[in-house]
mmCIF file with all atom_site columns, C-alpha atoms in Angstrom:
data_model
loop_
_atom_site.group_PDB
_atom_site.id
_atom_site.type_symbol
_atom_site.label_atom_id
_atom_site.label_alt_id
_atom_site.label_comp_id
_atom_site.label_asym_id
_atom_site.label_entity_id
_atom_site.label_seq_id
_atom_site.pdbx_PDB_ins_code
_atom_site.Cartn_x
_atom_site.Cartn_y
_atom_site.Cartn_z
_atom_site.occupancy
_atom_site.B_iso_or_equiv
_atom_site.pdbx_formal_charge
_atom_site.auth_seq_id
_atom_site.auth_comp_id
_atom_site.auth_asym_id
_atom_site.auth_atom_id
_atom_site.pdbx_PDB_model_num
ATOM 1   C CA . MET A 1 1   ? -23.221 23.331  0.409   1.00 0.00 ? 1157 MET A CA 1
ATOM 2   C CA . SER A 1 2   ? -22.213 21.336  -2.594  1.00 0.00 ? 1158 SER A CA 1
ATOM 3   C CA . ARG A 1 3   ? -18.937 22.114  -4.219  1.00 0.00 ? 1159 ARG A CA 1
ATOM 4   C CA . VAL A 1 4   ? -17.836 21.385  -7.367  1.00 0.00 ? 1160 VAL A CA 1
ATOM 5   C CA . VAL A 1 5   ? -14.918 18.508  -7.701  1.00 0.00 ? 1161 VAL A CA 1
ATOM 6   C CA . ASP A 1 6   ? -12.255 18.072  -9.979  1.00 0.00 ? 1162 ASP A CA 1
ATOM 7   C CA . TYR A 1 7   ? -12.158 14.359  -9.302  1.00 0.00 ? 1163 TYR A CA 1
ATOM 8   C CA . ASP A 1 8   ? -13.951 11.568  -7.137  1.00 0.00 ? 1164 ASP A CA 1
ATOM 9   C CA . VAL A 1 9   ? -11.135 10.509  -5.781  1.00 0.00 ? 1165 VAL A CA 1
ATOM 10  C CA . ILE A 1 10  ? -7.480  11.831  -5.850  1.00 0.00 ? 1166 ILE A CA 1
ATOM 11  C CA . VAL A 1 11  ? -4.616  8.851   -4.730  1.00 0.00 ? 1167 VAL A CA 1
ATOM 12  C CA . ILE A 1 12  ? -1.622  10.294  -3.230  1.00 0.00 ? 1168 ILE A CA 1
ATOM 13  C CA . GLY A 1 13  ? 1.443   7.708   -3.837  1.00 0.00 ? 1169 GLY A CA 1
ATOM 14  C CA . THR A 1 14  ? 1.434   4.879   -6.166  1.00 0.00 ? 1170 THR A CA 1
ATOM 15  C CA . GLY A 1 15  ? 2.775   1.992   -5.000  1.00 0.00 ? 1171 GLY A CA 1
ATOM 16  C CA . ALA A 1 16  ? 0.945   -1.038  -4.898  1.00 0.00 ? 1172 ALA A CA 1
ATOM 17  C CA . ALA A 1 17  ? -1.529  0.267   -2.026  1.00 0.00 ? 1173 ALA A CA 1
ATOM 18  C CA . GLY A 1 18  ? -2.024  3.540   -4.313  1.00 0.00 ? 1174 GLY A CA 1
ATOM 19  C CA . LEU A 1 19  ? -2.513  1.792   -7.429  1.00 0.00 ? 1175 LEU A CA 1
ATOM 20  C CA . SER A 1 20  ? -4.900  -0.716  -5.859  1.00 0.00 ? 1176 SER A CA 1
ATOM 21  C CA . ALA A 1 21  ? -6.804  2.176   -4.424  1.00 0.00 ? 1177 ALA A CA 1
ATOM 22  C CA . ALA A 1 22  ? -6.805  3.970   -7.777  1.00 0.00 ? 1178 ALA A CA 1
ATOM 23  C CA . ALA A 1 23  ? -8.027  0.597   -9.538  1.00 0.00 ? 1179 ALA A CA 1
ATOM 24  C CA . LEU A 1 24  ? -10.591 0.092   -7.035  1.00 0.00 ? 1180 LEU A CA 1
ATOM 25  C CA . ALA A 1 25  ? -12.473 3.358   -7.443  1.00 0.00 ? 1181 ALA A CA 1
ATOM 26  C CA . ALA A 1 26  ? -11.972 3.496   -11.038 1.00 0.00 ? 1182 ALA A CA 1
ATOM 27  C CA . GLU A 1 27  ? -13.502 -0.431  -11.264 1.00 0.00 ? 1183 GLU A CA 1
ATOM 28  C CA . GLY A 1 28  ? -16.371 1.731   -9.330  1.00 0.00 ? 1184 GLY A CA 1
ATOM 29  C CA . GLY A 1 29  ? -16.599 4.244   -12.396 1.00 0.00 ? 1185 GLY A CA 1
ATOM 30  C CA . ALA A 1 30  ? -14.905 6.837   -10.139 1.00 0.00 ? 1186 ALA A CA 1
ATOM 31  C CA . ASN A 1 31  ? -12.667 9.641   -11.759 1.00 0.00 ? 1187 ASN A CA 1
ATOM 32  C CA . VAL A 1 32  ? -9.470  9.414   -10.375 1.00 0.00 ? 1188 VAL A CA 1
ATOM 33  C CA . LEU A 1 33  ? -6.387  11.713  -10.123 1.00 0.00 ? 1189 LEU A CA 1
ATOM 34  C CA . MET A 1 34  ? -2.737  9.845   -8.851  1.00 0.00 ? 1190 MET A CA 1
ATOM 35  C CA . VAL A 1 35  ? -0.286  11.910  -7.621  1.00 0.00 ? 1191 VAL A CA 1
ATOM 36  C CA . GLU A 1 36  ? 3.260   10.829  -7.609  1.00 0.00 ? 1192 GLU A CA 1
ATOM 37  C CA . ALA A 1 37  ? 6.793   12.291  -6.115  1.00 0.00 ? 1193 ALA A CA 1
ATOM 38  C CA . ALA A 1 38  ? 8.750   10.278  -8.502  1.00 0.00 ? 1194 ALA A CA 1
ATOM 39  C CA . ASP A 1 39  ? 9.046   10.259  -11.989 1.00 0.00 ? 1195 ASP A CA 1
ATOM 40  C CA . ARG A 1 40  ? 7.167   6.762   -12.640 1.00 0.00 ? 1196 ARG A CA 1
ATOM 41  C CA . THR A 1 41  ? 4.468   4.916   -10.880 1.00 0.00 ? 1197 THR A CA 1
ATOM 42  C CA . GLY A 1 42  ? 5.362   1.908   -8.656  1.00 0.00 ? 1198 GLY A CA 1
ATOM 43  C CA . GLY A 1 43  ? 7.195   3.034   -5.661  1.00 0.00 ? 1199 GLY A CA 1
ATOM 44  C CA . SER A 1 44  ? 9.003   0.652   -3.593  1.00 0.00 ? 1200 SER A CA 1
ATOM 45  C CA . SER A 1 45  ? 6.569   -2.321  -4.390  1.00 0.00 ? 1201 SER A CA 1
ATOM 46  C CA . ALA A 1 46  ? 8.088   -2.424  -7.760  1.00 0.00 ? 1202 ALA A CA 1
ATOM 47  C CA . LEU A 1 47  ? 11.221  -3.099  -6.164  1.00 0.00 ? 1203 LEU A CA 1
ATOM 48  C CA . SER A 1 48  ? 10.176  -5.487  -3.547  1.00 0.00 ? 1204 SER A CA 1
ATOM 49  C CA . GLY A 1 49  ? 9.867   -9.244  -4.185  1.00 0.00 ? 1205 GLY A CA 1
ATOM 50  C CA . GLY A 1 50  ? 6.364   -9.419  -4.710  1.00 0.00 ? 1206 GLY A CA 1
ATOM 51  C CA . VAL A 1 51  ? 5.425   -11.710 -2.273  1.00 0.00 ? 1207 VAL A CA 1
ATOM 52  C CA . PHE A 1 52  ? 1.481   -11.801 -1.447  1.00 0.00 ? 1208 PHE A CA 1
ATOM 53  C CA . TYR A 1 53  ? 1.206   -13.872 2.263   1.00 0.00 ? 1209 TYR A CA 1
ATOM 54  C CA . ALA A 1 54  ? -2.276  -15.157 2.430   1.00 0.00 ? 1210 ALA A CA 1
ATOM 55  C CA . ALA A 1 55  ? -4.198  -18.352 3.408   1.00 0.00 ? 1211 ALA A CA 1
ATOM 56  C CA . GLY A 1 56  ? -7.286  -20.593 1.472   1.00 0.00 ? 1212 GLY A CA 1
ATOM 57  C CA . THR A 1 57  ? -6.192  -19.296 -2.026  1.00 0.00 ? 1213 THR A CA 1
ATOM 58  C CA . SER A 1 58  ? -7.024  -20.996 -5.704  1.00 0.00 ? 1214 SER A CA 1
ATOM 59  C CA . LEU A 1 59  ? -2.819  -21.186 -5.849  1.00 0.00 ? 1215 LEU A CA 1
ATOM 60  C CA . GLN A 1 60  ? -2.728  -23.298 -2.611  1.00 0.00 ? 1216 GLN A CA 1
ATOM 61  C CA . ARG A 1 61  ? -5.490  -25.370 -4.130  1.00 0.00 ? 1217 ARG A CA 1
ATOM 62  C CA . GLU A 1 62  ? -3.672  -25.821 -7.516  1.00 0.00 ? 1218 GLU A CA 1
ATOM 63  C CA . ALA A 1 63  ? -0.648  -26.794 -5.388  1.00 0.00 ? 1219 ALA A CA 1
ATOM 64  C CA . GLY A 1 64  ? -2.648  -29.543 -3.413  1.00 0.00 ? 1220 GLY A CA 1
ATOM 65  C CA . ILE A 1 65  ? -3.072  -27.514 -0.070  1.00 0.00 ? 1221 ILE A CA 1
ATOM 66  C CA . ALA A 1 66  ? -6.289  -27.966 1.319   1.00 0.00 ? 1222 ALA A CA 1
ATOM 67  C CA . GLY A 1 67  ? -8.049  -26.567 3.985   1.00 0.00 ? 1223 GLY A CA 1
ATOM 68  C CA . ASP A 1 68  ? -5.697  -24.115 5.224   1.00 0.00 ? 1224 ASP A CA 1
ATOM 69  C CA . THR A 1 69  ? -7.434  -21.117 6.850   1.00 0.00 ? 1225 THR A CA 1
ATOM 70  C CA . ALA A 1 70  ? -7.643  -17.500 7.773   1.00 0.00 ? 1226 ALA A CA 1
ATOM 71  C CA . GLN A 1 71  ? -7.648  -18.385 11.807  1.00 0.00 ? 1227 GLN A CA 1
ATOM 72  C CA . ALA A 1 72  ? -4.652  -20.481 10.847  1.00 0.00 ? 1228 ALA A CA 1
ATOM 73  C CA . MET A 1 73  ? -2.758  -17.659 9.553   1.00 0.00 ? 1229 MET A CA 1
ATOM 74  C CA . PHE A 1 74  ? -3.823  -15.333 12.282  1.00 0.00 ? 1230 PHE A CA 1
ATOM 75  C CA . HIS A 1 75  ? -2.395  -17.891 14.925  1.00 0.00 ? 1231 HIS A CA 1
ATOM 76  C CA . TYR A 1 76  ? 0.904   -17.998 13.099  1.00 0.00 ? 1232 TYR A CA 1
ATOM 77  C CA . TYR A 1 77  ? 0.974   -14.333 12.775  1.00 0.00 ? 1233 TYR A CA 1
ATOM 78  C CA . MET A 1 78  ? 0.524   -13.384 16.164  1.00 0.00 ? 1234 MET A CA 1
ATOM 79  C CA . THR A 1 79  ? 2.540   -16.198 17.537  1.00 0.00 ? 1235 THR A CA 1
ATOM 80  C CA . LEU A 1 80  ? 5.384   -15.302 15.383  1.00 0.00 ? 1236 LEU A CA 1
ATOM 81  C CA . ASN A 1 81  ? 5.223   -11.541 16.733  1.00 0.00 ? 1237 ASN A CA 1
ATOM 82  C CA . GLN A 1 82  ? 4.845   -12.929 20.274  1.00 0.00 ? 1238 GLN A CA 1
ATOM 83  C CA . TYR A 1 83  ? 1.225   -11.366 20.232  1.00 0.00 ? 1239 TYR A CA 1
ATOM 84  C CA . LYS A 1 84  ? 2.607   -7.581  20.145  1.00 0.00 ? 1240 LYS A CA 1
ATOM 85  C CA . LEU A 1 85  ? 0.510   -6.569  17.317  1.00 0.00 ? 1241 LEU A CA 1
ATOM 86  C CA . GLU A 1 86  ? -3.197  -5.283  17.230  1.00 0.00 ? 1242 GLU A CA 1
ATOM 87  C CA . PRO A 1 87  ? -5.288  -8.357  16.765  1.00 0.00 ? 1243 PRO A CA 1
ATOM 88  C CA . ALA A 1 88  ? -8.071  -6.434  15.329  1.00 0.00 ? 1244 ALA A CA 1
ATOM 89  C CA . LEU A 1 89  ? -5.996  -5.094  12.472  1.00 0.00 ? 1245 LEU A CA 1
ATOM 90  C CA . VAL A 1 90  ? -4.085  -8.486  11.987  1.00 0.00 ? 1246 VAL A CA 1
ATOM 91  C CA . ARG A 1 91  ? -6.952  -10.664 12.136  1.00 0.00 ? 1247 ARG A CA 1
ATOM 92  C CA . THR A 1 92  ? -8.651  -8.401  9.342   1.00 0.00 ? 1248 THR A CA 1
ATOM 93  C CA . PHE A 1 93  ? -5.249  -8.566  7.191   1.00 0.00 ? 1249 PHE A CA 1
ATOM 94  C CA . CYS A 1 94  ? -5.869  -12.827 7.962   1.00 0.00 ? 1250 CYS A CA 1
ATOM 95  C CA . GLU A 1 95  ? -9.686  -12.649 6.496   1.00 0.00 ? 1251 GLU A CA 1
ATOM 96  C CA . ARG A 1 96  ? -8.995  -10.368 3.908   1.00 0.00 ? 1252 ARG A CA 1
ATOM 97  C CA . ALA A 1 97  ? -5.599  -11.538 2.191   1.00 0.00 ? 1253 ALA A CA 1
ATOM 98  C CA . ALA A 1 98  ? -7.418  -14.397 -0.251  1.00 0.00 ? 1254 ALA A CA 1
ATOM 99  C CA . GLU A 1 99  ? -9.967  -11.951 -1.471  1.00 0.00 ? 1255 GLU A CA 1
ATOM 100 C CA . ALA A 1 100 ? -7.506  -9.117  -2.322  1.00 0.00 ? 1256 ALA A CA 1
ATOM 101 C CA . PHE A 1 101 ? -5.062  -12.314 -3.691  1.00 0.00 ? 1257 PHE A CA 1
ATOM 102 C CA . GLU A 1 102 ? -8.017  -13.463 -5.855  1.00 0.00 ? 1258 GLU A CA 1
ATOM 103 C CA . TRP A 1 103 ? -8.603  -9.714  -7.115  1.00 0.00 ? 1259 TRP A CA 1
ATOM 104 C CA . LEU A 1 104 ? -4.867  -9.533  -7.992  1.00 0.00 ? 1260 LEU A CA 1
ATOM 105 C CA . ARG A 1 105 ? -4.850  -12.472 -9.969  1.00 0.00 ? 1261 ARG A CA 1
ATOM 106 C CA . GLY A 1 106 ? -8.132  -11.794 -11.779 1.00 0.00 ? 1262 GLY A CA 1
ATOM 107 C CA . MET A 1 107 ? -6.967  -8.682  -13.117 1.00 0.00 ? 1263 MET A CA 1
ATOM 108 C CA . GLY A 1 108 ? -3.537  -10.124 -14.727 1.00 0.00 ? 1264 GLY A CA 1
ATOM 109 C CA . VAL A 1 109 ? -1.275  -10.619 -12.291 1.00 0.00 ? 1265 VAL A CA 1
ATOM 110 C CA . GLY A 1 110 ? 0.517   -13.731 -12.455 1.00 0.00 ? 1266 GLY A CA 1
ATOM 111 C CA . PHE A 1 111 ? 1.278   -16.228 -9.819  1.00 0.00 ? 1267 PHE A CA 1
ATOM 112 C CA . THR A 1 112 ? 2.159   -19.769 -10.663 1.00 0.00 ? 1268 THR A CA 1
ATOM 113 C CA . VAL A 1 113 ? 2.640   -22.930 -8.229  1.00 0.00 ? 1269 VAL A CA 1
ATOM 114 C CA . GLU A 1 114 ? 5.997   -22.809 -8.803  1.00 0.00 ? 1270 GLU A CA 1
ATOM 115 C CA . ASN A 1 115 ? 6.440   -19.796 -6.770  1.00 0.00 ? 1271 ASN A CA 1
ATOM 116 C CA . LEU A 1 116 ? 4.494   -20.606 -4.092  1.00 0.00 ? 1272 LEU A CA 1
ATOM 117 C CA . TYR A 1 117 ? 6.396   -20.949 -1.147  1.00 0.00 ? 1273 TYR A CA 1
ATOM 118 C CA . ALA A 1 118 ? 6.579   -21.220 3.013   1.00 0.00 ? 1274 ALA A CA 1
ATOM 119 C CA . SER A 1 119 ? 7.981   -17.892 3.753   1.00 0.00 ? 1275 SER A CA 1
ATOM 120 C CA . GLY A 1 120 ? 9.600   -17.241 7.064   1.00 0.00 ? 1276 GLY A CA 1
ATOM 121 C CA . VAL A 1 121 ? 9.666   -20.259 9.396   1.00 0.00 ? 1277 VAL A CA 1
ATOM 122 C CA . ASP A 1 122 ? 6.110   -21.040 8.021   1.00 0.00 ? 1278 ASP A CA 1
ATOM 123 C CA . LYS A 1 123 ? 5.708   -24.833 7.419   1.00 0.00 ? 1279 LYS A CA 1
ATOM 124 C CA . VAL A 1 124 ? 2.439   -23.987 5.169   1.00 0.00 ? 1280 VAL A CA 1
ATOM 125 C CA . ARG A 1 125 ? 3.156   -22.466 1.337   1.00 0.00 ? 1281 ARG A CA 1
ATOM 126 C CA . ARG A 1 126 ? 1.594   -19.244 1.741   1.00 0.00 ? 1282 ARG A CA 1
ATOM 127 C CA . GLY A 1 127 ? 4.158   -16.875 0.476   1.00 0.00 ? 1283 GLY A CA 1
ATOM 128 C CA . HIS A 1 128 ? 2.560   -16.280 -3.104  1.00 0.00 ? 1284 HIS A CA 1
ATOM 129 C CA . ARG A 1 129 ? 5.419   -14.537 -5.246  1.00 0.00 ? 1285 ARG A CA 1
ATOM 130 C CA . ALA A 1 130 ? 4.315   -12.667 -8.303  1.00 0.00 ? 1286 ALA A CA 1
ATOM 131 C CA . THR A 1 131 ? 5.865   -13.416 -11.572 1.00 0.00 ? 1287 THR A CA 1
ATOM 132 C CA . ASP A 1 132 ? 8.396   -10.484 -12.210 1.00 0.00 ? 1288 ASP A CA 1
ATOM 133 C CA . GLY A 1 133 ? 7.925   -9.768  -8.516  1.00 0.00 ? 1289 GLY A CA 1
ATOM 134 C CA . GLY A 1 134 ? 6.798   -6.816  -7.334  1.00 0.00 ? 1290 GLY A CA 1
ATOM 135 C CA . ALA A 1 135 ? 7.444   -5.030  -10.721 1.00 0.00 ? 1291 ALA A CA 1
ATOM 136 C CA . GLY A 1 136 ? 4.730   -7.982  -12.097 1.00 0.00 ? 1292 GLY A CA 1
ATOM 137 C CA . ILE A 1 137 ? 2.460   -6.719  -9.362  1.00 0.00 ? 1293 ILE A CA 1
ATOM 138 C CA . VAL A 1 138 ? 2.646   -3.003  -10.358 1.00 0.00 ? 1294 VAL A CA 1
ATOM 139 C CA . ALA A 1 139 ? 2.651   -4.110  -14.344 1.00 0.00 ? 1295 ALA A CA 1
ATOM 140 C CA . GLY A 1 140 ? -0.548  -5.779  -13.525 1.00 0.00 ? 1296 GLY A CA 1
ATOM 141 C CA . LEU A 1 141 ? -1.990  -2.941  -11.938 1.00 0.00 ? 1297 LEU A CA 1
ATOM 142 C CA . GLU A 1 142 ? -1.114  -0.359  -14.227 1.00 0.00 ? 1298 GLU A CA 1
ATOM 143 C CA . GLY A 1 143 ? -2.222  -2.402  -17.019 1.00 0.00 ? 1299 GLY A CA 1
ATOM 144 C CA . PHE A 1 144 ? -5.798  -2.599  -15.373 1.00 0.00 ? 1300 PHE A CA 1
ATOM 145 C CA . LEU A 1 145 ? -5.543  1.198   -15.256 1.00 0.00 ? 1301 LEU A CA 1
ATOM 146 C CA . SER A 1 146 ? -4.673  1.906   -18.771 1.00 0.00 ? 1302 SER A CA 1
ATOM 147 C CA . ASP A 1 147 ? -7.974  2.375   -20.117 1.00 0.00 ? 1303 ASP A CA 1
ATOM 148 C CA . LYS A 1 148 ? -9.495  3.544   -16.894 1.00 0.00 ? 1304 LYS A CA 1
ATOM 149 C CA . ASN A 1 149 ? -10.712 7.121   -16.413 1.00 0.00 ? 1305 ASN A CA 1
ATOM 150 C CA . VAL A 1 150 ? -7.715  7.826   -14.422 1.00 0.00 ? 1306 VAL A CA 1
ATOM 151 C CA . ASP A 1 151 ? -5.111  10.683  -14.534 1.00 0.00 ? 1307 ASP A CA 1
ATOM 152 C CA . THR A 1 152 ? -1.475  10.513  -13.485 1.00 0.00 ? 1308 THR A CA 1
ATOM 153 C CA . VAL A 1 153 ? 0.718   13.408  -12.121 1.00 0.00 ? 1309 VAL A CA 1
ATOM 154 C CA . LEU A 1 154 ? 4.229   12.161  -11.510 1.00 0.00 ? 1310 LEU A CA 1
ATOM 155 C CA . GLY A 1 155 ? 7.262   14.367  -10.123 1.00 0.00 ? 1311 GLY A CA 1
ATOM 156 C CA . THR A 1 156 ? 4.876   16.159  -7.536  1.00 0.00 ? 1312 THR A CA 1
ATOM 157 C CA . ARG A 1 157 ? 4.303   16.202  -4.117  1.00 0.00 ? 1313 ARG A CA 1
ATOM 158 C CA . VAL A 1 158 ? 1.426   16.963  -2.123  1.00 0.00 ? 1314 VAL A CA 1
ATOM 159 C CA . GLU A 1 159 ? 2.325   20.155  -0.411  1.00 0.00 ? 1315 GLU A CA 1
ATOM 160 C CA . ARG A 1 160 ? -1.132  19.948  2.031   1.00 0.00 ? 1316 ARG A CA 1
ATOM 161 C CA . LEU A 1 161 ? -4.383  18.618  2.035   1.00 0.00 ? 1317 LEU A CA 1
ATOM 162 C CA . LEU A 1 162 ? -7.240  21.016  1.036   1.00 0.00 ? 1318 LEU A CA 1
ATOM 163 C CA . VAL A 1 163 ? -9.771  21.281  4.799   1.00 0.00 ? 1319 VAL A CA 1
ATOM 164 C CA . GLU A 1 164 ? -12.424 23.451  4.365   1.00 0.00 ? 1320 GLU A CA 1
ATOM 165 C CA . GLU A 1 165 ? -14.992 23.243  7.925   1.00 0.00 ? 1321 GLU A CA 1
ATOM 166 C CA . GLY A 1 166 ? -12.972 20.469  9.129   1.00 0.00 ? 1322 GLY A CA 1
ATOM 167 C CA . ARG A 1 167 ? -13.161 18.045  6.297   1.00 0.00 ? 1323 ARG A CA 1
ATOM 168 C CA . VAL A 1 168 ? -10.725 17.318  3.763   1.00 0.00 ? 1324 VAL A CA 1
ATOM 169 C CA . HIS A 1 169 ? -11.799 18.297  -0.145  1.00 0.00 ? 1325 HIS A CA 1
ATOM 170 C CA . GLY A 1 170 ? -8.752  17.864  -2.036  1.00 0.00 ? 1326 GLY A CA 1
ATOM 171 C CA . ILE A 1 171 ? -5.361  18.482  -2.093  1.00 0.00 ? 1327 ILE A CA 1
ATOM 172 C CA . VAL A 1 172 ? -2.614  21.377  -2.541  1.00 0.00 ? 1328 VAL A CA 1
ATOM 173 C CA . ALA A 1 173 ? 0.165   20.431  -5.047  1.00 0.00 ? 1329 ALA A CA 1
ATOM 174 C CA . ASP A 1 174 ? 2.515   23.285  -7.232  1.00 0.00 ? 1330 ASP A CA 1
ATOM 175 C CA . GLY A 1 175 ? 0.201   26.107  -5.222  1.00 0.00 ? 1331 GLY A CA 1
ATOM 176 C CA . GLU A 1 176 ? -2.568  25.095  -6.872  1.00 0.00 ? 1332 GLU A CA 1
ATOM 177 C CA . PRO A 1 177 ? -5.794  23.454  -5.220  1.00 0.00 ? 1333 PRO A CA 1
ATOM 178 C CA . VAL A 1 178 ? -7.417  20.435  -6.655  1.00 0.00 ? 1334 VAL A CA 1
ATOM 179 C CA . ARG A 1 179 ? -10.600 19.331  -5.351  1.00 0.00 ? 1335 ARG A CA 1
ATOM 180 C CA . SER A 1 180 ? -12.324 15.641  -4.688  1.00 0.00 ? 1336 SER A CA 1
ATOM 181 C CA . ALA A 1 181 ? -14.774 13.922  -3.049  1.00 0.00 ? 1337 ALA A CA 1
ATOM 182 C CA . ALA A 1 182 ? -12.393 11.491  -1.403  1.00 0.00 ? 1338 ALA A CA 1
ATOM 183 C CA . THR A 1 183 ? -8.799  11.667  -1.088  1.00 0.00 ? 1339 THR A CA 1
ATOM 184 C CA . VAL A 1 184 ? -6.286  8.246   -0.280  1.00 0.00 ? 1340 VAL A CA 1
ATOM 185 C CA . ILE A 1 185 ? -3.156  8.648   1.639   1.00 0.00 ? 1341 ILE A CA 1
ATOM 186 C CA . ALA A 1 186 ? -0.921  6.045   0.138   1.00 0.00 ? 1342 ALA A CA 1
ATOM 187 C CA . THR A 1 187 ? 2.697   7.696   0.489   1.00 0.00 ? 1343 THR A CA 1
ATOM 188 C CA . GLY A 1 188 ? 4.397   4.495   1.428   1.00 0.00 ? 1344 GLY A CA 1
ATOM 189 C CA . GLY A 1 189 ? 7.147   4.538   4.294   1.00 0.00 ? 1345 GLY A CA 1
ATOM 190 C CA . PHE A 1 190 ? 9.950   6.342   5.752   1.00 0.00 ? 1346 PHE A CA 1
ATOM 191 C CA . GLY A 1 191 ? 13.232  4.806   5.149   1.00 0.00 ? 1347 GLY A CA 1
ATOM 192 C CA . ALA A 1 192 ? 14.926  7.419   3.022   1.00 0.00 ? 1348 ALA A CA 1
ATOM 193 C CA . ASN A 1 193 ? 14.511  9.911   5.564   1.00 0.00 ? 1349 ASN A CA 1
ATOM 194 C CA . PRO A 1 194 ? 17.161  9.879   8.030   1.00 0.00 ? 1350 PRO A CA 1
ATOM 195 C CA . GLU A 1 195 ? 15.202  12.037  10.717  1.00 0.00 ? 1351 GLU A CA 1
ATOM 196 C CA . LEU A 1 196 ? 12.665  10.150  10.747  1.00 0.00 ? 1352 LEU A CA 1
ATOM 197 C CA . LEU A 1 197 ? 14.631  7.012   10.726  1.00 0.00 ? 1353 LEU A CA 1
ATOM 198 C CA . ALA A 1 198 ? 16.432  8.377   13.838  1.00 0.00 ? 1354 ALA A CA 1
ATOM 199 C CA . ARG A 1 199 ? 13.526  9.289   15.588  1.00 0.00 ? 1355 ARG A CA 1
ATOM 200 C CA . LEU A 1 200 ? 11.015  6.425   14.727  1.00 0.00 ? 1356 LEU A CA 1
ATOM 201 C CA . TYR A 1 201 ? 13.638  3.411   14.203  1.00 0.00 ? 1357 TYR A CA 1
ATOM 202 C CA . PRO A 1 202 ? 16.644  4.393   16.035  1.00 0.00 ? 1358 PRO A CA 1
ATOM 203 C CA . ASP A 1 203 ? 18.084  0.603   15.783  1.00 0.00 ? 1359 ASP A CA 1
ATOM 204 C CA . ALA A 1 204 ? 18.343  0.964   12.521  1.00 0.00 ? 1360 ALA A CA 1
ATOM 205 C CA . ALA A 1 205 ? 19.433  4.973   12.403  1.00 0.00 ? 1361 ALA A CA 1
ATOM 206 C CA . ARG A 1 206 ? 22.302  4.044   14.742  1.00 0.00 ? 1362 ARG A CA 1
ATOM 207 C CA . HIS A 1 207 ? 24.182  2.366   11.824  1.00 0.00 ? 1363 HIS A CA 1
ATOM 208 C CA . GLY A 1 208 ? 24.111  5.783   9.740   1.00 0.00 ? 1364 GLY A CA 1
ATOM 209 C CA . ASP A 1 209 ? 25.342  5.389   6.107   1.00 0.00 ? 1365 ASP A CA 1
ATOM 210 C CA . LEU A 1 210 ? 25.575  1.364   6.755   1.00 0.00 ? 1366 LEU A CA 1
ATOM 211 C CA . HIS A 1 211 ? 21.557  0.887   7.340   1.00 0.00 ? 1367 HIS A CA 1
ATOM 212 C CA . TRP A 1 212 ? 20.055  -1.326  4.819   1.00 0.00 ? 1368 TRP A CA 1
ATOM 213 C CA . TYR A 1 213 ? 17.421  0.269   2.856   1.00 0.00 ? 1369 TYR A CA 1
ATOM 214 C CA . ILE A 1 214 ? 15.762  -0.828  -0.235  1.00 0.00 ? 1370 ILE A CA 1
ATOM 215 C CA . GLY A 1 215 ? 13.163  1.151   -1.534  1.00 0.00 ? 1371 GLY A CA 1
ATOM 216 C CA . ALA A 1 216 ? 12.158  4.206   -3.237  1.00 0.00 ? 1372 ALA A CA 1
ATOM 217 C CA . PRO A 1 217 ? 14.266  7.448   -2.389  1.00 0.00 ? 1373 PRO A CA 1
ATOM 218 C CA . THR A 1 218 ? 11.035  9.178   -2.095  1.00 0.00 ? 1374 THR A CA 1
ATOM 219 C CA . CYS A 1 219 ? 9.618   7.313   0.658   1.00 0.00 ? 1375 CYS A CA 1
ATOM 220 C CA . ARG A 1 220 ? 10.206  10.135  3.093   1.00 0.00 ? 1376 ARG A CA 1
ATOM 221 C CA . GLY A 1 221 ? 7.289   9.609   5.507   1.00 0.00 ? 1377 GLY A CA 1
ATOM 222 C CA . MET A 1 222 ? 5.646   12.717  4.091   1.00 0.00 ? 1378 MET A CA 1
ATOM 223 C CA . GLY A 1 223 ? 2.030   11.290  3.876   1.00 0.00 ? 1379 GLY A CA 1
ATOM 224 C CA . SER A 1 224 ? 1.976   10.928  8.118   1.00 0.00 ? 1380 SER A CA 1
ATOM 225 C CA . ALA A 1 225 ? 2.837   14.900  7.904   1.00 0.00 ? 1381 ALA A CA 1
ATOM 226 C CA . LEU A 1 226 ? -0.067  15.821  6.038   1.00 0.00 ? 1382 LEU A CA 1
ATOM 227 C CA . PRO A 1 227 ? -2.620  15.835  8.297   1.00 0.00 ? 1383 PRO A CA 1
ATOM 228 C CA . ARG A 1 228 ? -0.533  18.139  10.710  1.00 0.00 ? 1384 ARG A CA 1
ATOM 229 C CA . ARG A 1 229 ? -0.712  20.630  8.337   1.00 0.00 ? 1385 ARG A CA 1
ATOM 230 C CA . TRP A 1 230 ? -4.678  20.969  8.201   1.00 0.00 ? 1386 TRP A CA 1
ATOM 231 C CA . ARG A 1 231 ? -4.813  23.807  11.149  1.00 0.00 ? 1387 ARG A CA 1
ATOM 232 C CA . GLY A 1 232 ? -4.930  27.369  9.314   1.00 0.00 ? 1388 GLY A CA 1
ATOM 233 C CA . ASN A 1 233 ? -5.698  25.962  6.148   1.00 0.00 ? 1389 ASN A CA 1
#
């Protein structure tokens, strides 16, 4: 049975991931709703240094760096992390990073050769720092979305996913259901949630108020709890 939808896509969270999801959906002609707990878009991404790590980019070639590959990036990344990461996920990240970088650059996010550097202990300049840092990336995405078919609701937390017949059909916020054909959860981390820190990252939590967190105060890991609220809805 077909259902009437309010939006083609609902995106929960408006950091760089959420803004990018909304941009891709709008680019494809979708009618989009973005829902953000804070009083402005950007999340922790707007507070970050705005470094995009990628291999084989146009900016590297402009800097005279030739021959850098996703495979070389994968080898470095896995070696640095002692091969404790999921190889398939890291490989996908490495193989798609340059494509994502060019997409951002194409929509007007500023990247300069002067801000291309060897991040971490890497010997190759793969750290693409955006002009104005993370705020510059957010501004570029917001600018792209400014004339698209996108609505934004700020200062609002999603209470639960709207689940019917075992499938997600939207969200419930402020007690009201909003229907969509697709729902994207892009709610970020849990650095501002002491309870989740104690459970999932005890090494940081044991330092109490001295633990160092740079991020949005709204990043409380609530997105990970949304799927658990399906039962009985």
